[in-house]
Short mmCIF file of C-alpha atoms and ligand atoms in Angstrom, two decimals:
data_model
loop_
_atom_site.label_atom_id
_atom_site.label_comp_id
_atom_site.label_asym_id
_atom_site.label_seq_id
_atom_site.Cartn_x
_atom_site.Cartn_y
_atom_site.Cartn_z
CA MET Q 524 9.99 2.11 -17.40
CA ASN Q 525 7.71 1.07 -14.58
CA ILE Q 526 8.91 -1.18 -11.83
CA ILE Q 527 7.92 -2.58 -8.47
CA LEU Q 528 10.61 -2.47 -5.82
CA LEU Q 529 10.23 -5.10 -3.13
CA GLY Q 530 12.23 -5.66 0.01
CA PRO Q 531 11.71 -5.87 3.75
CA PRO Q 532 12.16 -2.82 5.98
CA GLY Q 533 15.88 -2.18 6.36
CA ALA Q 534 16.82 -3.71 2.99
CA GLY Q 535 17.66 -0.29 1.57
CA LYS Q 536 14.63 0.14 -0.66
CA GLY Q 537 14.33 3.85 0.09
CA THR Q 538 18.00 4.46 -0.72
CA GLN Q 539 17.78 2.58 -4.01
CA ALA Q 540 14.53 4.28 -5.01
CA ALA Q 541 16.19 7.66 -4.38
CA ARG Q 542 19.10 6.62 -6.63
CA LEU Q 543 16.73 5.62 -9.42
CA GLU Q 544 14.94 8.94 -9.07
CA ALA Q 545 18.23 10.84 -9.31
CA ASP Q 546 19.85 8.73 -12.05
CA ARG Q 547 16.87 7.89 -14.25
CA GLY Q 548 14.29 10.53 -13.45
CA MET Q 549 11.92 7.88 -12.18
CA ILE Q 550 9.38 8.72 -9.51
CA GLN Q 551 8.72 6.66 -6.43
CA LEU Q 552 5.06 6.03 -5.74
CA SER Q 553 5.06 5.02 -2.13
CA THR Q 554 1.60 4.04 -0.98
CA GLY Q 555 2.23 5.26 2.57
CA ASP Q 556 3.45 8.68 1.41
CA MET Q 557 0.65 9.07 -1.09
CA LEU Q 558 -1.98 8.16 1.51
CA ARG Q 559 -0.58 10.62 4.04
CA ALA Q 560 -0.43 13.36 1.40
CA ALA Q 561 -3.98 12.72 0.19
CA VAL Q 562 -5.32 12.65 3.75
CA ALA Q 563 -3.46 15.88 4.62
CA ALA Q 564 -4.68 17.59 1.45
CA GLY Q 565 -8.24 16.42 2.08
CA THR Q 566 -8.79 15.14 -1.46
CA PRO Q 567 -11.94 13.03 -2.00
CA VAL Q 568 -9.84 9.87 -1.98
CA GLY Q 569 -7.93 11.14 1.06
CA LEU Q 570 -11.12 11.77 3.03
CA LYS Q 571 -12.35 8.29 2.24
CA ALA Q 572 -9.02 6.79 3.30
CA LYS Q 573 -9.03 8.80 6.52
CA ALA Q 574 -12.44 7.50 7.52
CA VAL Q 575 -11.34 3.93 6.88
CA MET Q 576 -8.09 4.32 8.84
CA GLU Q 577 -9.87 6.00 11.75
CA ALA Q 578 -12.16 3.00 11.93
CA GLY Q 579 -9.01 0.92 12.39
CA GLU Q 580 -9.41 -0.84 9.09
CA LEU Q 581 -6.99 -1.38 6.25
CA VAL Q 582 -7.37 0.93 3.30
CA SER Q 583 -9.34 -1.05 0.75
CA ASP Q 584 -8.48 -2.38 -2.66
CA ALA Q 585 -10.59 0.42 -4.17
CA ILE Q 586 -8.93 3.40 -2.49
CA VAL Q 587 -5.27 2.67 -3.17
CA PRO Q 588 -5.65 2.12 -6.92
CA ALA Q 589 -7.62 5.40 -7.13
CA LEU Q 590 -4.72 7.18 -5.44
CA ILE Q 591 -2.19 5.58 -7.74
CA GLY Q 592 -4.22 6.48 -10.80
CA GLU Q 593 -4.27 10.13 -9.71
CA ARG Q 594 -0.53 10.09 -9.16
CA LEU Q 595 0.25 8.35 -12.46
CA ASP Q 596 -1.71 11.04 -14.27
CA ALA Q 597 0.37 13.67 -12.49
CA ILE Q 598 3.86 12.36 -13.28
CA GLY Q 599 3.64 12.63 -17.06
CA SER Q 600 6.02 10.32 -18.89
CA ALA Q 601 8.37 9.64 -15.95
CA GLY Q 602 8.87 6.00 -15.00
CA ALA Q 603 7.20 4.85 -11.81
CA ILE Q 604 8.68 2.92 -8.91
CA PHE Q 605 5.89 1.25 -6.98
CA ASP Q 606 6.59 0.79 -3.30
CA GLY Q 607 4.08 -0.77 -0.94
CA PHE Q 608 1.69 -1.66 -3.74
CA PRO Q 609 0.42 -4.09 -4.87
CA ARG Q 610 0.00 -6.30 -1.84
CA THR Q 611 -2.69 -8.64 -3.05
CA ARG Q 612 -3.37 -10.42 -6.29
CA ALA Q 613 -6.43 -8.23 -6.82
CA GLN Q 614 -4.25 -5.13 -6.46
CA ALA Q 615 -1.70 -6.59 -8.88
CA GLU Q 616 -4.47 -7.02 -11.44
CA ALA Q 617 -5.71 -3.50 -10.69
CA LEU Q 618 -2.21 -2.16 -11.29
CA ASP Q 619 -2.02 -3.87 -14.69
CA LEU Q 620 -5.26 -2.15 -15.62
CA LEU Q 621 -4.15 1.26 -14.27
CA LEU Q 622 -0.98 1.02 -16.34
CA SER Q 623 -2.56 -0.23 -19.55
CA GLU Q 624 -5.22 2.49 -19.38
CA ARG Q 625 -2.34 4.95 -19.56
CA GLY Q 626 -0.37 3.19 -22.27
CA ARG Q 627 2.13 1.91 -19.71
CA LYS Q 628 3.19 -1.54 -18.67
CA LEU Q 629 5.08 -3.11 -15.81
CA ASP Q 630 8.64 -3.80 -16.91
CA ARG Q 631 10.24 -5.39 -13.89
CA VAL Q 632 9.70 -6.51 -10.31
CA ILE Q 633 12.92 -6.20 -8.36
CA GLU Q 634 13.23 -7.88 -5.01
CA LEU Q 635 16.04 -6.88 -2.68
CA GLU Q 636 16.93 -10.16 -1.02
CA VAL Q 637 18.25 -10.14 2.51
CA ASP Q 638 19.87 -12.51 4.94
CA GLU Q 639 17.43 -12.11 7.79
CA ASP Q 640 19.93 -12.74 10.62
CA ALA Q 641 22.38 -10.27 9.11
CA LEU Q 642 19.60 -7.75 8.64
CA VAL Q 643 18.58 -8.09 12.28
CA GLU Q 644 22.19 -7.39 13.28
CA ARG Q 645 22.36 -4.42 10.91
CA ILE Q 646 19.19 -2.84 12.27
CA THR Q 647 19.47 -3.60 15.98
CA GLY Q 648 23.06 -2.30 16.06
CA ARG Q 649 22.31 1.16 14.82
CA PHE Q 650 22.28 4.24 16.99
CA SER Q 651 22.85 7.92 16.43
CA CYS Q 652 24.14 11.05 18.09
CA ALA Q 653 21.32 12.66 20.08
CA VAL Q 654 22.62 16.11 19.19
CA CYS Q 655 23.72 16.14 15.54
CA GLY Q 656 22.15 12.88 14.34
CA ALA Q 657 25.40 11.34 13.05
CA PRO Q 658 24.73 7.62 12.45
CA TYR Q 659 26.70 4.86 14.21
CA HIS Q 660 26.60 1.10 14.56
CA ASP Q 661 27.65 -1.21 17.41
CA ARG Q 662 29.67 -3.36 15.06
CA PHE Q 663 30.25 -1.54 11.81
CA LYS Q 664 30.76 2.08 12.80
CA ARG Q 665 31.67 2.84 16.39
CA PRO Q 666 32.76 6.37 17.33
CA ALA Q 667 36.57 6.76 17.22
CA VAL Q 668 36.48 7.54 20.95
CA ASP Q 669 33.96 5.38 22.78
CA GLY Q 670 30.99 7.42 23.96
CA THR Q 671 31.96 10.58 22.05
CA CYS Q 672 30.39 11.68 18.76
CA ASP Q 673 33.03 11.99 16.00
CA VAL Q 674 31.20 14.92 14.47
CA CYS Q 675 30.09 17.16 17.34
CA GLY Q 676 31.74 15.72 20.46
CA SER Q 677 28.42 15.04 22.19
CA HIS Q 678 28.24 12.19 24.72
CA GLU Q 679 24.57 11.51 24.21
CA PHE Q 680 23.33 8.86 21.82
CA LYS Q 681 19.93 7.46 21.03
CA ARG Q 682 18.36 4.36 19.55
CA ARG Q 683 15.02 4.04 17.80
CA PRO Q 684 12.71 2.04 20.05
CA ASP Q 685 11.57 -0.16 17.17
CA ASP Q 686 15.13 -1.17 16.26
CA ASN Q 687 14.92 -4.23 18.49
CA GLU Q 688 15.10 -7.85 17.42
CA GLU Q 689 11.49 -8.75 18.16
CA THR Q 690 10.11 -5.83 16.16
CA VAL Q 691 12.47 -6.45 13.26
CA ARG Q 692 11.57 -10.16 13.10
CA THR Q 693 7.88 -9.24 13.17
CA ARG Q 694 8.37 -6.79 10.29
CA LEU Q 695 10.23 -9.46 8.30
CA ALA Q 696 7.40 -11.93 8.84
CA GLU Q 697 4.86 -9.29 7.79
CA TYR Q 698 6.87 -8.62 4.67
CA ARG Q 699 6.94 -12.30 3.72
CA ALA Q 700 3.20 -12.56 4.31
CA LYS Q 701 2.56 -9.47 2.15
CA THR Q 702 4.66 -10.50 -0.82
CA ALA Q 703 3.68 -14.16 -0.82
CA PRO Q 704 0.38 -13.49 -2.65
CA ILE Q 705 1.91 -11.36 -5.43
CA LEU Q 706 5.31 -12.87 -6.23
CA PRO Q 707 3.88 -15.93 -8.03
CA TYR Q 708 1.68 -13.64 -10.13
CA TYR Q 709 4.77 -11.89 -11.50
CA GLU Q 710 7.00 -14.96 -11.53
CA GLU Q 711 4.59 -16.66 -13.93
CA ARG Q 712 5.26 -13.81 -16.32
CA GLY Q 713 9.03 -13.89 -15.86
CA LEU Q 714 9.12 -10.36 -14.47
CA VAL Q 715 10.91 -10.97 -11.16
CA SER Q 716 14.61 -10.20 -10.68
CA ARG Q 717 16.39 -10.72 -7.39
CA VAL Q 718 19.24 -8.53 -6.23
CA ASP Q 719 21.42 -9.09 -3.19
CA GLY Q 720 20.23 -6.37 -0.81
CA MET Q 721 23.03 -7.10 1.67
CA ALA Q 722 25.77 -5.92 -0.71
CA PRO Q 723 27.21 -2.40 -0.37
CA VAL Q 724 24.81 0.34 -1.54
CA ASP Q 725 26.76 1.08 -4.76
CA GLU Q 726 26.86 -2.59 -5.75
CA VAL Q 727 23.13 -2.96 -5.16
CA ALA Q 728 22.52 0.12 -7.33
CA GLU Q 729 24.72 -1.30 -10.11
CA ALA Q 730 22.92 -4.64 -9.98
CA ILE Q 731 19.57 -2.88 -10.27
CA GLU Q 732 20.82 -0.79 -13.21
CA ALA Q 733 22.08 -3.95 -14.94
CA THR Q 734 18.71 -5.59 -14.43
CA LEU Q 735 16.84 -2.65 -15.88
CA ASP Q 736 19.18 -2.36 -18.86
CA SER Q 737 19.14 -6.07 -19.70
CA GLY Q 738 15.47 -6.68 -18.87
CA HIS Q 739 16.15 -9.75 -16.73
ZN1 ZN M 1381 27.06 14.44 17.17
#
């Protein structure tokens, strides 16, 4: 099975992709990870991508499909979870071709839907222990004793600088802009399923499994 997993940053895409990898032996093909790996390894495609990124430009429609083709050839018969690709209609068409050339097809596009205000609260409330990294949340998971880490007793906590409302809203807007060109392409073919990304992690995973098993 080959699927595209869509969802804004913070929707839990990474967690769900990891579950699918563990439960179904699928492999996540994250464009960002693949690009970094190819650049680090200095492959021909990686060198091309590096030059483009250093010029401050977006990696082109030609480079990313080449990377994905390489990766698809490497994963054998395992199902693929596409993450971060396609982002344009041209890339969506390129993906169809990449898959059909390998006797594969796209089975499902799963979008993790979020309530944007709730997501902003979820993300901006998170913080972690500066010593052991234990995760906390202003509203959902405060330390048992205020200002003291439950795990290691440290009094130092930290927040990621990009976990602020303005940044999160910008990322959400970017996500909408990125998916807008491709969702209709897949909707026309009846491939899109929507899952409530705000539900607890296990429920989201079950909903995704049900979608994959039933094919809608
Ligand atoms: Zn700690």
